[in-house]
Coordinates of C-alpha atoms and ligand atoms in Angstrom, one line a residue:
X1 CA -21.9 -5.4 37.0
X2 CA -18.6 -6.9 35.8
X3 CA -17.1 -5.1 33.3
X4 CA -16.2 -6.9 29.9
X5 CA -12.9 -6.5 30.2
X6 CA -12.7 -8.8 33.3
X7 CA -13.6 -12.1 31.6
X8 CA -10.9 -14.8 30.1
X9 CA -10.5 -13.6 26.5
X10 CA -8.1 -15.1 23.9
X11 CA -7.0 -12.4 21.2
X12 CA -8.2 -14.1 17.9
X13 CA -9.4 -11.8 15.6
X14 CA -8.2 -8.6 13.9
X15 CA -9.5 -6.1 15.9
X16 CA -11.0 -3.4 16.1
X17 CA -13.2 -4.3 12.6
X18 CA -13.4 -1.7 10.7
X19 CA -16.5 0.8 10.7
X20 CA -17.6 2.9 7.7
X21 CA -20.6 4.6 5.8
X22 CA -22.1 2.8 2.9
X23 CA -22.2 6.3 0.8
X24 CA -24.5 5.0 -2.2
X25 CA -26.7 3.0 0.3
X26 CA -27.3 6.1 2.3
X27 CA -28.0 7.9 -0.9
X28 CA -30.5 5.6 -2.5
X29 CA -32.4 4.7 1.5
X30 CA -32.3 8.9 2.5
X31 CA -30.6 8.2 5.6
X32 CA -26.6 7.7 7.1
X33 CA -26.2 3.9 6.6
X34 CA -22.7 2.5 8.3
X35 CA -21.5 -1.0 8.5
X36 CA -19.3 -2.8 10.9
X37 CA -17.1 -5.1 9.0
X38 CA -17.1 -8.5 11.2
X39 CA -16.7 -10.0 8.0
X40 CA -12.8 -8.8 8.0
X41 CA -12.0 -10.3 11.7
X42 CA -9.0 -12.0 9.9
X43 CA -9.3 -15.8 10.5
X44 CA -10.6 -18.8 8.1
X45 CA -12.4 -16.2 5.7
X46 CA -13.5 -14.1 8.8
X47 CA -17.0 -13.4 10.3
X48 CA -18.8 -13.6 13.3
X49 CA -18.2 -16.6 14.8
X50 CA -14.2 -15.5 15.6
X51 CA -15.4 -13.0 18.6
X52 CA -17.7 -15.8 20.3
X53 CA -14.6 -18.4 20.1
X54 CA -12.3 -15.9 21.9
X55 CA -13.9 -16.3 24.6
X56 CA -15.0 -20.0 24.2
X57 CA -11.6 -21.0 23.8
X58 CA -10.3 -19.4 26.6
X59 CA -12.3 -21.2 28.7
X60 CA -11.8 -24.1 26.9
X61 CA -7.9 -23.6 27.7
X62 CA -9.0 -22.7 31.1
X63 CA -11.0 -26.1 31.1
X64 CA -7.5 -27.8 30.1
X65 CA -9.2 -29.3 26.9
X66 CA -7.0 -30.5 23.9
X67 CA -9.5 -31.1 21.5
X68 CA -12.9 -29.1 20.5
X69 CA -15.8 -30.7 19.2
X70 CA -18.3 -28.6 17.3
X71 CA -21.4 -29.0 15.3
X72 CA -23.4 -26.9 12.7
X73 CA -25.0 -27.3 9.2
X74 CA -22.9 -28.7 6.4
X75 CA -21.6 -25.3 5.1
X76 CA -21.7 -24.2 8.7
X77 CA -19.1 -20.8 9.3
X78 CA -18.7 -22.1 13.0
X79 CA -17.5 -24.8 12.6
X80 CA -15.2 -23.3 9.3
X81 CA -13.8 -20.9 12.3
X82 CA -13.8 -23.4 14.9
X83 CA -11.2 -25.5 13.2
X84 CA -9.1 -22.2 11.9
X85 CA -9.0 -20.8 15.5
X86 CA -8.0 -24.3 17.3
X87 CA -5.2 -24.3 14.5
X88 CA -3.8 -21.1 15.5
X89 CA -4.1 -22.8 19.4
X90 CA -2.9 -25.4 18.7
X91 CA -5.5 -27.3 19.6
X92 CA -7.7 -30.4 18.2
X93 CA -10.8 -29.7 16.3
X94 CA -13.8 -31.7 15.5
X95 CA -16.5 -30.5 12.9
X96 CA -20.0 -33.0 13.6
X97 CA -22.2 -31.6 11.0
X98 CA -26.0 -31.9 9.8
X99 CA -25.6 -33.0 6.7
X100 CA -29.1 -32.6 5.8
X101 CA -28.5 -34.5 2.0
X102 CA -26.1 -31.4 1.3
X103 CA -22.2 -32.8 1.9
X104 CA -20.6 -32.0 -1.6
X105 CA -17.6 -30.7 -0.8
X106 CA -18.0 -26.7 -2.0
X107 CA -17.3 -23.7 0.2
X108 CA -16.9 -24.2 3.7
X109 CA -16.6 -28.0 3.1
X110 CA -13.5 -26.9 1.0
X111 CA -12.2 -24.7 3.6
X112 CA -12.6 -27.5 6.7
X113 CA -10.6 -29.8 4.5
X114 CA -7.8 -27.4 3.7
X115 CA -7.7 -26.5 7.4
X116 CA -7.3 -30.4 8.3
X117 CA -10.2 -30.4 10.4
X118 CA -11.9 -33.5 10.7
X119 CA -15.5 -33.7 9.3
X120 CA -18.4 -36.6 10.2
X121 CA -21.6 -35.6 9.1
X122 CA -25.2 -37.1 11.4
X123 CA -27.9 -37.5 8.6
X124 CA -30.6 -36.2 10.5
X125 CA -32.8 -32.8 10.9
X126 CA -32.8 -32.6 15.0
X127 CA -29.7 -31.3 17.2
X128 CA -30.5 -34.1 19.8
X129 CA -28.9 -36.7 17.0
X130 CA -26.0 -34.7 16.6
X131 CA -25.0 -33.5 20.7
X132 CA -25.6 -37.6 20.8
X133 CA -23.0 -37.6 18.2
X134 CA -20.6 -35.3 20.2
X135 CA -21.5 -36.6 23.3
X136 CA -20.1 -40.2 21.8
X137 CA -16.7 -38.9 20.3
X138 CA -15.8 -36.7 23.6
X139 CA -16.1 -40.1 25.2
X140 CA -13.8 -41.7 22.6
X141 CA -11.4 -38.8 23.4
X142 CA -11.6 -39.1 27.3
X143 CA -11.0 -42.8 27.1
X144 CA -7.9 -41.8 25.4
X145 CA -7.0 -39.6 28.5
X146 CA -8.2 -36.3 26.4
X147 CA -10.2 -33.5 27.4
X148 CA -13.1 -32.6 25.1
X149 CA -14.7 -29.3 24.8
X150 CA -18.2 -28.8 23.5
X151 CA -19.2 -25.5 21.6
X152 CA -22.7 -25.8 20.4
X153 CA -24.1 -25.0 17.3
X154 CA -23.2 -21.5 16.4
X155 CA -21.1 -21.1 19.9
X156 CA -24.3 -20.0 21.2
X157 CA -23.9 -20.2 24.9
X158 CA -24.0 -17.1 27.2
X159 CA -20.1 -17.1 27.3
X160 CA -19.9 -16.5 23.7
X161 CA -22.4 -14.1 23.4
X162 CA -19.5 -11.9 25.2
X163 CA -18.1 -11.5 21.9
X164 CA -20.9 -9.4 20.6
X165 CA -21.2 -7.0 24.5
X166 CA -17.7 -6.2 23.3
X167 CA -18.4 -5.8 19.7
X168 CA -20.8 -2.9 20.9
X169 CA -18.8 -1.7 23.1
X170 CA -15.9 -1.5 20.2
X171 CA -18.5 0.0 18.3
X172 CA -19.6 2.4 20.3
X173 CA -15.8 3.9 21.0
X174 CA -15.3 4.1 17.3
X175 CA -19.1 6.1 16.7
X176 CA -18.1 8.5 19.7
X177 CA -14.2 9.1 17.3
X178 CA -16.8 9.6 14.3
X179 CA -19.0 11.8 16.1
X180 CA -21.8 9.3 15.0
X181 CA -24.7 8.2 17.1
X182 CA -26.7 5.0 15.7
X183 CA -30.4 4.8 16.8
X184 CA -30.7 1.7 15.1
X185 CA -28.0 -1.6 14.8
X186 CA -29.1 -4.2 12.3
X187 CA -27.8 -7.9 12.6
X188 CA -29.4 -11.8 11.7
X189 CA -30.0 -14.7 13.9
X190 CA -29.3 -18.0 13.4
X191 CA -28.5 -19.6 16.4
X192 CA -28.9 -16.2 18.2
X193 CA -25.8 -15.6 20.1
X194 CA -25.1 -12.4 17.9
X195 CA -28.0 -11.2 18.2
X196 CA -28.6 -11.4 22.1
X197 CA -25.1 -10.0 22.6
X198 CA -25.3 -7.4 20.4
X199 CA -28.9 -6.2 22.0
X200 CA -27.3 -6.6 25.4
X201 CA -24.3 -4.6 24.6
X202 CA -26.3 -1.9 23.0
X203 CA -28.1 -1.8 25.9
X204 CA -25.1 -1.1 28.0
X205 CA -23.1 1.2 25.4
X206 CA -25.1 2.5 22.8
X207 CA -28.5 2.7 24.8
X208 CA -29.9 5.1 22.2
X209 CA -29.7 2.3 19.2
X210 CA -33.0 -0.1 18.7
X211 CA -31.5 -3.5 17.7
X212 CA -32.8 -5.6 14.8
X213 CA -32.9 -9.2 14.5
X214 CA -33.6 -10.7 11.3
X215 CA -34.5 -14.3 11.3
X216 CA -33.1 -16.9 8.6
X217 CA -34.8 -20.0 9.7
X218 CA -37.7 -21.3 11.6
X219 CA -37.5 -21.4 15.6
X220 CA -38.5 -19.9 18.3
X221 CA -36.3 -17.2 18.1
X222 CA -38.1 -15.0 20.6
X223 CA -37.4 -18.3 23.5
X224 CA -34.0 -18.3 21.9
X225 CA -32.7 -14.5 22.5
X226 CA -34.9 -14.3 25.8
X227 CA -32.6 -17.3 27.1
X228 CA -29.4 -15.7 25.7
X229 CA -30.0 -12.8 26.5
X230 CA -31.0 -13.5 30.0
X231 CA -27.9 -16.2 30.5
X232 CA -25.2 -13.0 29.0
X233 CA -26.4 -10.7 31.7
X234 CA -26.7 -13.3 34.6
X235 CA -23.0 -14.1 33.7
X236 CA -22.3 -10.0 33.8
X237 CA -24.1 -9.6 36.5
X238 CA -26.5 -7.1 35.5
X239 CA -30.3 -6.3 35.0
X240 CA -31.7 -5.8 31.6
X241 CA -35.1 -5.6 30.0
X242 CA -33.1 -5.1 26.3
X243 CA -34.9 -6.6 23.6
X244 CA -34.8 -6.7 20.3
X245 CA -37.4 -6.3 17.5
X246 CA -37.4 -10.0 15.6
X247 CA -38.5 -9.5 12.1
X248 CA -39.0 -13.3 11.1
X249 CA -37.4 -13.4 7.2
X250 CA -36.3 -16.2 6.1
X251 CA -37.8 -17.6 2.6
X252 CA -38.1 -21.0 2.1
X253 CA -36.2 -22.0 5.4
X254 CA -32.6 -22.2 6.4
X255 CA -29.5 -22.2 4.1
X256 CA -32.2 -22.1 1.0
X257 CA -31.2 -19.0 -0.9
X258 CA -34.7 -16.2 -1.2
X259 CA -35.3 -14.2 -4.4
X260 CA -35.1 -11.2 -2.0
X261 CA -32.1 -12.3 -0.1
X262 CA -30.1 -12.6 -3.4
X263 CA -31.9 -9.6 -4.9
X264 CA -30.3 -7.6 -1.7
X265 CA -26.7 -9.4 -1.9
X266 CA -26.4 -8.1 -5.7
X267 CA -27.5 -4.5 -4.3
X268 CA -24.8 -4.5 -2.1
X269 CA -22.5 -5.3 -4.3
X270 CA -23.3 -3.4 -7.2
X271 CA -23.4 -0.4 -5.4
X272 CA -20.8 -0.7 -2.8
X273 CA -18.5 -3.6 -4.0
X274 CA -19.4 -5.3 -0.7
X275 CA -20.0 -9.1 -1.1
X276 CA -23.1 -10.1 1.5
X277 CA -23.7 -14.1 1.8
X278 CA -26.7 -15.9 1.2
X279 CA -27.4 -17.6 3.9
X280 CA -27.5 -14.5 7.3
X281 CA -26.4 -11.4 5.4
X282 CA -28.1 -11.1 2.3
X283 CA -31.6 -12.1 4.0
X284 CA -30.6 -9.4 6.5
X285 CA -29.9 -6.8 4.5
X286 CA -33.7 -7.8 2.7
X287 CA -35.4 -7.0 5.9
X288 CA -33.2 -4.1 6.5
X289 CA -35.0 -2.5 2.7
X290 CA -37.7 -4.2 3.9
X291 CA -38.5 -2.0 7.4
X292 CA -36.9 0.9 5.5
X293 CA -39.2 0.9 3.2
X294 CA -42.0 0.9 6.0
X295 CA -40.1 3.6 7.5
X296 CA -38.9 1.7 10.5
X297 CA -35.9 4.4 9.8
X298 CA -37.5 7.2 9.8
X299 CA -36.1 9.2 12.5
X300 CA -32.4 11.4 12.9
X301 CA -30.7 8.1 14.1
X302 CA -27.9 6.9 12.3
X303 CA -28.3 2.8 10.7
X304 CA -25.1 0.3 11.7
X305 CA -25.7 -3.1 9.4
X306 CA -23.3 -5.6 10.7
X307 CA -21.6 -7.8 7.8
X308 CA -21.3 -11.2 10.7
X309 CA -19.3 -13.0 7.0
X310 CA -20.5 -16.2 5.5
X311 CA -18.1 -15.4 2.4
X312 CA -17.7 -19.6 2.2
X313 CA -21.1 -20.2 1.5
X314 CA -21.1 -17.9 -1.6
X315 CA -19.6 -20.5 -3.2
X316 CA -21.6 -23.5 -2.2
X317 CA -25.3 -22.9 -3.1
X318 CA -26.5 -21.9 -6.1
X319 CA -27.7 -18.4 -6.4
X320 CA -30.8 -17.7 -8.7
Ligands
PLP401 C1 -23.5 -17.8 12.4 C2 -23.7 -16.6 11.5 C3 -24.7 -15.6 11.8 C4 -25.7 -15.7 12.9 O1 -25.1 -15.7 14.1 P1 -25.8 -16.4 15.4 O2 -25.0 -16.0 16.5 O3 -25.6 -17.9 15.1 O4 -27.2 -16.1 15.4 C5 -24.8 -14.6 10.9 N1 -24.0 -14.4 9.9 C6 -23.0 -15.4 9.6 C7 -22.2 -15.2 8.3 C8 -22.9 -16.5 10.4 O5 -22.0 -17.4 10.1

């Protein structure tokens, strides 16, 4: 097995996130609830998306590329960190987004403008469109004797699934400091790359925690996180039958605010002055009441909620 610490890795983010116990939570669910603040990785408004580009963009300065073409949906955090991370490199960035009828300029639209990143939106509902899209301006840029580097939606490619093996592993190294030992670790998927990393990592260093997955759109999210998962540990050269439980939640569909989702957003904040999104984290933390409330939880372990960000898109969709 190759060790994490062997592959090219740019430092990006503000690390290590901080980790701490949601005191009222645990109160109110009868049970040690921490959280892992990926939220605060220090870039754009933070999130996620900042540990899969440090190792994207390394390879992308391995690859000698100039310029970074990335896609998403219109309020996508990607591609809001994409552009903030090529600005600190120094390199190009280039947001193609779904606009999907929604390209007002609020939140993250706000955010890729301040950061200078240039924005062309594909009006259609199927990726294919949009990597045609891509595929069309990275030819633009090699005829002008650039080099173009793709990062698909959500850098969800086993290289940046990295980013969430070493999250667990910095997780793990601050529980063992805490004395805390987490049976469960609770995340969402979108595009899945958190979710297979994080699985794969606990596998590796926190093989006691059962990983969640909420889902906050349609897919095949089971084909999905079997691919990633399988593609992180070919790259890491190691076996794994890790797999997560998939609990599909996700309302009316992707990006569409849920009753629930916001019902669990205003929870959070009202009771630990933590602000969720509603797009990945609020929906997550839903399913999380949801499965405690089943008593998915009920055992000793300890429960780590992972805050991946999304504080752009609280200001973009309107909130019920
Ligand atoms: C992208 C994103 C996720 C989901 O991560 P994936 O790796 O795409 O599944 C979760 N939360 C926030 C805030 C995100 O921006």
């Amino acid at each position: 097995m190759k060790d994490i610490g062997e592959f090219a890795r740019l430092r990006l983010a503000q690390l290590p996130t901080p980790l701490h116990r949601l005191d009222n939570i645990s109160l109110a669910l009868k049970k040690n609830v921490y959280i892992k603040r990926d939220d605060l990785t220090g870039l754009g408004l933070g999130g996620n998306k900042v540990r899969k580009l440090e190792y994207l963009l390394a390879d992308a300065k391995n690859c000698g590329s100039d310029v970074v073409i990335t896609t998403g949906g219109a309020q996508s955090n990607h591609a809001m960190l994409t552009a903030a991370c090529c600005n600190k490199l120094g390199l190009g960035a280039v947001l193609v987004l779904m606009g999907r009828g929604v390209t007002e300029k609020k939140g993250n639209l706000i955010l890729d403008d301040i950061l200078g990143a240039p924005v062309s939106f594909v009006d259609s509902d199927d990726y294919a469109d949009v990597y045609a899209e891509m595929d069309r301006i990275a030819g633009e840029f090699s005829a002008q004797g650039k080099t173009p580097y793709l990062i698909p939606v959500g850098g969800s490619v086993p290289r940046g699934s990295l980013g969430y093996v070493e999250c667990m592993r910095e997780t793990s190294v601050q529980a063992k400091d805490m004395g805390v030992s987490f049976g469960h670790v609770i995340c969402t998927a979108g595009s899945g790359g958190t979710l297979a990393g994080t699985t794969l990592g606990a596998a590796i260093y926190m093989p006691e925690a059962q990983v969640y997955g909420v889902t906050v759109g349609e897919g095949d999210f089971e084909r999905i996180t079997a691919e990633l998962i399988d593609g992180t540990a070919r790259l890491m050269g190691v076996r794994t039958d890790a797999w997560p439980r998939i609990l599909p939640y996700y309302g009316e569909g992707y990006a569409i605010p849920s009753a629930e989702g916001n019902a669990a957003m205003r929870l959070m904040a009202r009771s630990e002055g933590i602000i969720l999104d509603p797009v990945y984290t609020g929906k997550m933390f839903a399913g999380l009441l949801e499965l405690a409330k089943n008593g998915a939880f009920d055992d000793p372990g300890d429960l780590l909620i992972i805050h991946t960000g999304g504080a752009g898109g609280v200001f973009a969709l309107d909130i019920e």
